[in-house]
Coordinates of N, CA and C in Angstrom, one line a residue:
X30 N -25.1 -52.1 -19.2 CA -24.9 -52.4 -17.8 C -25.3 -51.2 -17.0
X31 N -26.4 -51.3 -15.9 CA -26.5 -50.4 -15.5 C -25.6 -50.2 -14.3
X32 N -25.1 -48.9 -14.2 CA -24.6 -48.1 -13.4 C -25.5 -47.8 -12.0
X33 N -24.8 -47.7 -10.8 CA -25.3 -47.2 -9.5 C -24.4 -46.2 -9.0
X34 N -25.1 -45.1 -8.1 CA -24.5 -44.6 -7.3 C -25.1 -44.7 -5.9
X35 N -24.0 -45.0 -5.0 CA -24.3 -45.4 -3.3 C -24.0 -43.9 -2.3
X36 N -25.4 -43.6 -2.0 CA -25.4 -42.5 -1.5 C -24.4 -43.1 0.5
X37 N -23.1 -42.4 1.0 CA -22.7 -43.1 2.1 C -22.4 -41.7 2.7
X38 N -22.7 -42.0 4.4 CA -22.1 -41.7 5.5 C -21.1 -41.6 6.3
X39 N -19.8 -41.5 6.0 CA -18.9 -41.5 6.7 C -18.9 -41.2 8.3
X40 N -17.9 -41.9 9.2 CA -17.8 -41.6 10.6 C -17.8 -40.2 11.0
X41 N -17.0 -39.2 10.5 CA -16.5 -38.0 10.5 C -18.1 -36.8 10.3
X42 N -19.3 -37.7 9.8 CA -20.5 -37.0 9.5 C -20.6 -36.5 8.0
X43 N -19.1 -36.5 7.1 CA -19.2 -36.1 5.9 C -20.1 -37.6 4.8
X44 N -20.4 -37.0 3.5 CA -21.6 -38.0 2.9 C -20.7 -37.6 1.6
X45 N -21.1 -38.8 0.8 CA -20.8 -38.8 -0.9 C -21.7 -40.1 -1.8
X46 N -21.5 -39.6 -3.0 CA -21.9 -40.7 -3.6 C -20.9 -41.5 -4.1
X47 N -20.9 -42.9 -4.1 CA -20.1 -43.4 -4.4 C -20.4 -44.9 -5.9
X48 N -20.1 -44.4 -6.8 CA -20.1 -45.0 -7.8 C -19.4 -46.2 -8.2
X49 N -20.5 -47.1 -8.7 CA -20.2 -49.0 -9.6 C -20.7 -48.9 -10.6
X50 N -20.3 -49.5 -11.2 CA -20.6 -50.1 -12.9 C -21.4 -50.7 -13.0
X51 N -22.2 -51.7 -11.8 CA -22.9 -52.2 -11.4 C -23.7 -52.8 -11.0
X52 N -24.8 -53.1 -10.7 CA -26.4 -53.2 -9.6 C -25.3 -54.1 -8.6
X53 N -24.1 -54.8 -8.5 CA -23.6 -55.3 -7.3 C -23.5 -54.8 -6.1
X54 N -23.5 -53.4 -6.1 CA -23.4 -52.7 -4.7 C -24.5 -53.2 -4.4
X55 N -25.5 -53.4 -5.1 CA -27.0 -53.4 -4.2 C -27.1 -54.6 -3.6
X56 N -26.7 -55.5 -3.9 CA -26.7 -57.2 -3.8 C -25.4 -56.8 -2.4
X57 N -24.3 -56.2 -2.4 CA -23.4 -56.6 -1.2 C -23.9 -55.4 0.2
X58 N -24.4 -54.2 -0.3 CA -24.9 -53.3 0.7 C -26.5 -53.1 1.3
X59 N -27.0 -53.1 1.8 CA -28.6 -52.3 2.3 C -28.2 -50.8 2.6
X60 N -29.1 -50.7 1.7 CA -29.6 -49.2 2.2 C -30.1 -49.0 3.3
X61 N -29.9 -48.1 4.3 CA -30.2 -47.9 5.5 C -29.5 -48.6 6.5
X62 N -28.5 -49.1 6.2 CA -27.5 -50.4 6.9 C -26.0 -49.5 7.4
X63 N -26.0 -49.7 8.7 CA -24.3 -49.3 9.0 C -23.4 -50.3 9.3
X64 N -22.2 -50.3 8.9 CA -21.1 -51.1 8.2 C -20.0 -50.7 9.6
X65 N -19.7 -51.5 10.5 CA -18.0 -50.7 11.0 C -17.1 -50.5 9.6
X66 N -16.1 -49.9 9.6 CA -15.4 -49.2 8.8 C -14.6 -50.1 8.0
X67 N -13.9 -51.1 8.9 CA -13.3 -52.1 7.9 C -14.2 -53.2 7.6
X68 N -15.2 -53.2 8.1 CA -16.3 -54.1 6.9 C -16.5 -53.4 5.8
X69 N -17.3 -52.0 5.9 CA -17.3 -51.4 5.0 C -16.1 -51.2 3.7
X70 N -15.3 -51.3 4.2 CA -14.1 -51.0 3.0 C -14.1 -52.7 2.7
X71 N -13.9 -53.7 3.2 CA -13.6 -55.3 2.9 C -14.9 -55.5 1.7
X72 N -16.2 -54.5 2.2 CA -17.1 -55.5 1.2 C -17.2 -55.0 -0.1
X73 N -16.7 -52.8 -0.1 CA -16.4 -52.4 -1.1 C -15.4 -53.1 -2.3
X74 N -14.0 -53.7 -1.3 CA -13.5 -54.3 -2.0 C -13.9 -55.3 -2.9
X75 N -14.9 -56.5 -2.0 CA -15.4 -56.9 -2.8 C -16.2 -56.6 -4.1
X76 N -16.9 -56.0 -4.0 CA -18.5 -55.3 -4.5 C -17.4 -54.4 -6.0
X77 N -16.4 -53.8 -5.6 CA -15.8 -53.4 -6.9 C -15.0 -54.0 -7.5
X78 N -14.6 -55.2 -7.0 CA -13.8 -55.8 -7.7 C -14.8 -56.9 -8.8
X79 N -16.0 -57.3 -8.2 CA -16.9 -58.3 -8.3 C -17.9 -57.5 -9.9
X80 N -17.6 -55.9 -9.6 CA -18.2 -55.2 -10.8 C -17.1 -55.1 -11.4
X81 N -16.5 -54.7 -11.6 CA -15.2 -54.7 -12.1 C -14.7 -56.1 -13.4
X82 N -14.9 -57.0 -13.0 CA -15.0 -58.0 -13.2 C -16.3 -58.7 -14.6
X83 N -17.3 -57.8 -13.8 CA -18.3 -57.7 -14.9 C -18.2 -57.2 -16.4
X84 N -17.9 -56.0 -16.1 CA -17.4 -55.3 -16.8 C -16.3 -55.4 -18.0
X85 N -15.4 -56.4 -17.4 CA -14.3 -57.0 -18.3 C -15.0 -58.2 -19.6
X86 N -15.9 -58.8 -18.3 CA -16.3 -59.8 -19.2 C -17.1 -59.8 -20.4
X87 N -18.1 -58.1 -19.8 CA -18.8 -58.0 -21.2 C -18.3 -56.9 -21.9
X88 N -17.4 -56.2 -21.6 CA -16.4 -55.3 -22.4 C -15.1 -56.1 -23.2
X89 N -14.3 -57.0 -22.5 CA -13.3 -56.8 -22.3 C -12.2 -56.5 -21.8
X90 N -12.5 -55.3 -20.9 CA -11.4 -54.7 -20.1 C -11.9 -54.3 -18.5
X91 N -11.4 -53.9 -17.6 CA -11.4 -53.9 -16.5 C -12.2 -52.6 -16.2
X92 N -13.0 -52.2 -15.7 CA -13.2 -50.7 -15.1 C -12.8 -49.7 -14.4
X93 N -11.8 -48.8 -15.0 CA -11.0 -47.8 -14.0 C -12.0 -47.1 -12.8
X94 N -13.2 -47.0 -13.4 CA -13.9 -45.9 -12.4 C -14.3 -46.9 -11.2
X95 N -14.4 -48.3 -11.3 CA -14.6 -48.9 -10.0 C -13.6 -49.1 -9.7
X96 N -12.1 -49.1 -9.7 CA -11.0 -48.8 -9.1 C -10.7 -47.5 -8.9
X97 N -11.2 -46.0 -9.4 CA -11.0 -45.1 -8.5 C -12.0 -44.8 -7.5
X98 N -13.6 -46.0 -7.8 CA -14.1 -45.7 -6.3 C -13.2 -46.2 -5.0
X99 N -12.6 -47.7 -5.4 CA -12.4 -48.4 -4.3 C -11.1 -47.2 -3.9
X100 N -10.2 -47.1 -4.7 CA -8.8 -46.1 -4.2 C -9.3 -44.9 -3.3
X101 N -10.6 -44.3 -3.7 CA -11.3 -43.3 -2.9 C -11.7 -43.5 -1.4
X102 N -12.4 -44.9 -1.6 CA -12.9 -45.6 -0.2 C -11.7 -45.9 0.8
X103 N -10.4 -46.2 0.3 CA -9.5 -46.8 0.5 C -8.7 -45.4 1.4
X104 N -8.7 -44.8 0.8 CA -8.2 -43.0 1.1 C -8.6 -42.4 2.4
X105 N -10.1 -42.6 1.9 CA -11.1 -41.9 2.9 C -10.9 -42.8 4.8
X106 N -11.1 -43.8 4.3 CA -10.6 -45.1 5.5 C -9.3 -44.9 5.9
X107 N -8.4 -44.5 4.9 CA -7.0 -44.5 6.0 C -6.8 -43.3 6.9
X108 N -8.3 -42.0 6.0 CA -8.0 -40.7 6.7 C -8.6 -40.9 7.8
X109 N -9.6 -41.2 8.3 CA -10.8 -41.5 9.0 C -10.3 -42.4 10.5
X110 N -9.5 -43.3 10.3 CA -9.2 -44.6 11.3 C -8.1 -43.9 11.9
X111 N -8.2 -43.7 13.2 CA -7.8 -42.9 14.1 C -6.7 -44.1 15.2
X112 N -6.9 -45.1 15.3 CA -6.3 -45.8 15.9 C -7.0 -46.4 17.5
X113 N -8.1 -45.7 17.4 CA -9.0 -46.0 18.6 C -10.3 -46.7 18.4
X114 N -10.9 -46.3 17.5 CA -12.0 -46.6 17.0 C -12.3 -46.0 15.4
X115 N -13.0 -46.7 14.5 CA -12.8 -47.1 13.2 C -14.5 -46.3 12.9
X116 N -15.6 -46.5 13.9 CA -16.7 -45.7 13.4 C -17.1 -47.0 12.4
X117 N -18.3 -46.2 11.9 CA -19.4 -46.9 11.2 C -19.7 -46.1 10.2
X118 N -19.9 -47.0 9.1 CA -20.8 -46.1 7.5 C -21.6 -46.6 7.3
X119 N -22.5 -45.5 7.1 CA -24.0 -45.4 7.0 C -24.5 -45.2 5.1
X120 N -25.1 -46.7 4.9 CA -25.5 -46.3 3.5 C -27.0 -46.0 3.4
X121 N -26.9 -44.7 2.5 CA -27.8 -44.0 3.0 C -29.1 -44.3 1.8
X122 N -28.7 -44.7 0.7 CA -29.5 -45.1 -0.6 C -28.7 -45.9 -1.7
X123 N -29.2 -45.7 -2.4 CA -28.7 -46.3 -4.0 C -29.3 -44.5 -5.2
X124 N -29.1 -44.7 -6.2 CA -29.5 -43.8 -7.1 C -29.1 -44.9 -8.3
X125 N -30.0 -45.1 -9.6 CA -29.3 -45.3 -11.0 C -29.6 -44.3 -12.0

């Protein structure tokens, strides 16, 4: 199963890569595409639960590392959301 990492942009101007078990981020994200912040975290959730899932089915078991992306994403979003405005993420690539 090949693995991705999603090169992103956060509001704040900070960037990371963010890791799936994967090719689904590619199928729920574009590259070069900005996300408001709770889309972005809504489709994450999807997109790691949806690998996640994968993963079970041809392992057996569930993927921790796409649940500590989403807990990451999840973190970063509650640090980030200010109560005024939520900003946009910018995906900046893919890598495998």
């Amino acid at each position: 199963m090949p693995e991705v990492l999603m090169d992103v942009e956060w509001p704040d101007g900070g960037r990371e890569w963010l890791y799936s078990p994967s090719t689904v981020v590619e199928d729920v994200f574009a590259a070069g595409a900005e996300y408001p912040l709770p889309v972005f975290l809504e489709l994450t959730r999807q997109a790691m639960t949806e690998a996640s899932d994968r993963v079970q089915a041809r392992f057996g078991f569930r993927c921790p590392r796409a649940a500590a992306t989403l807990a990451g994403v999840e973190a970063t979003a509650a640090r980030l959301t200010d109560g005024s405005t939520d900003g946009v993420v910018r995906v900046a690539g893919f890598r495998r």
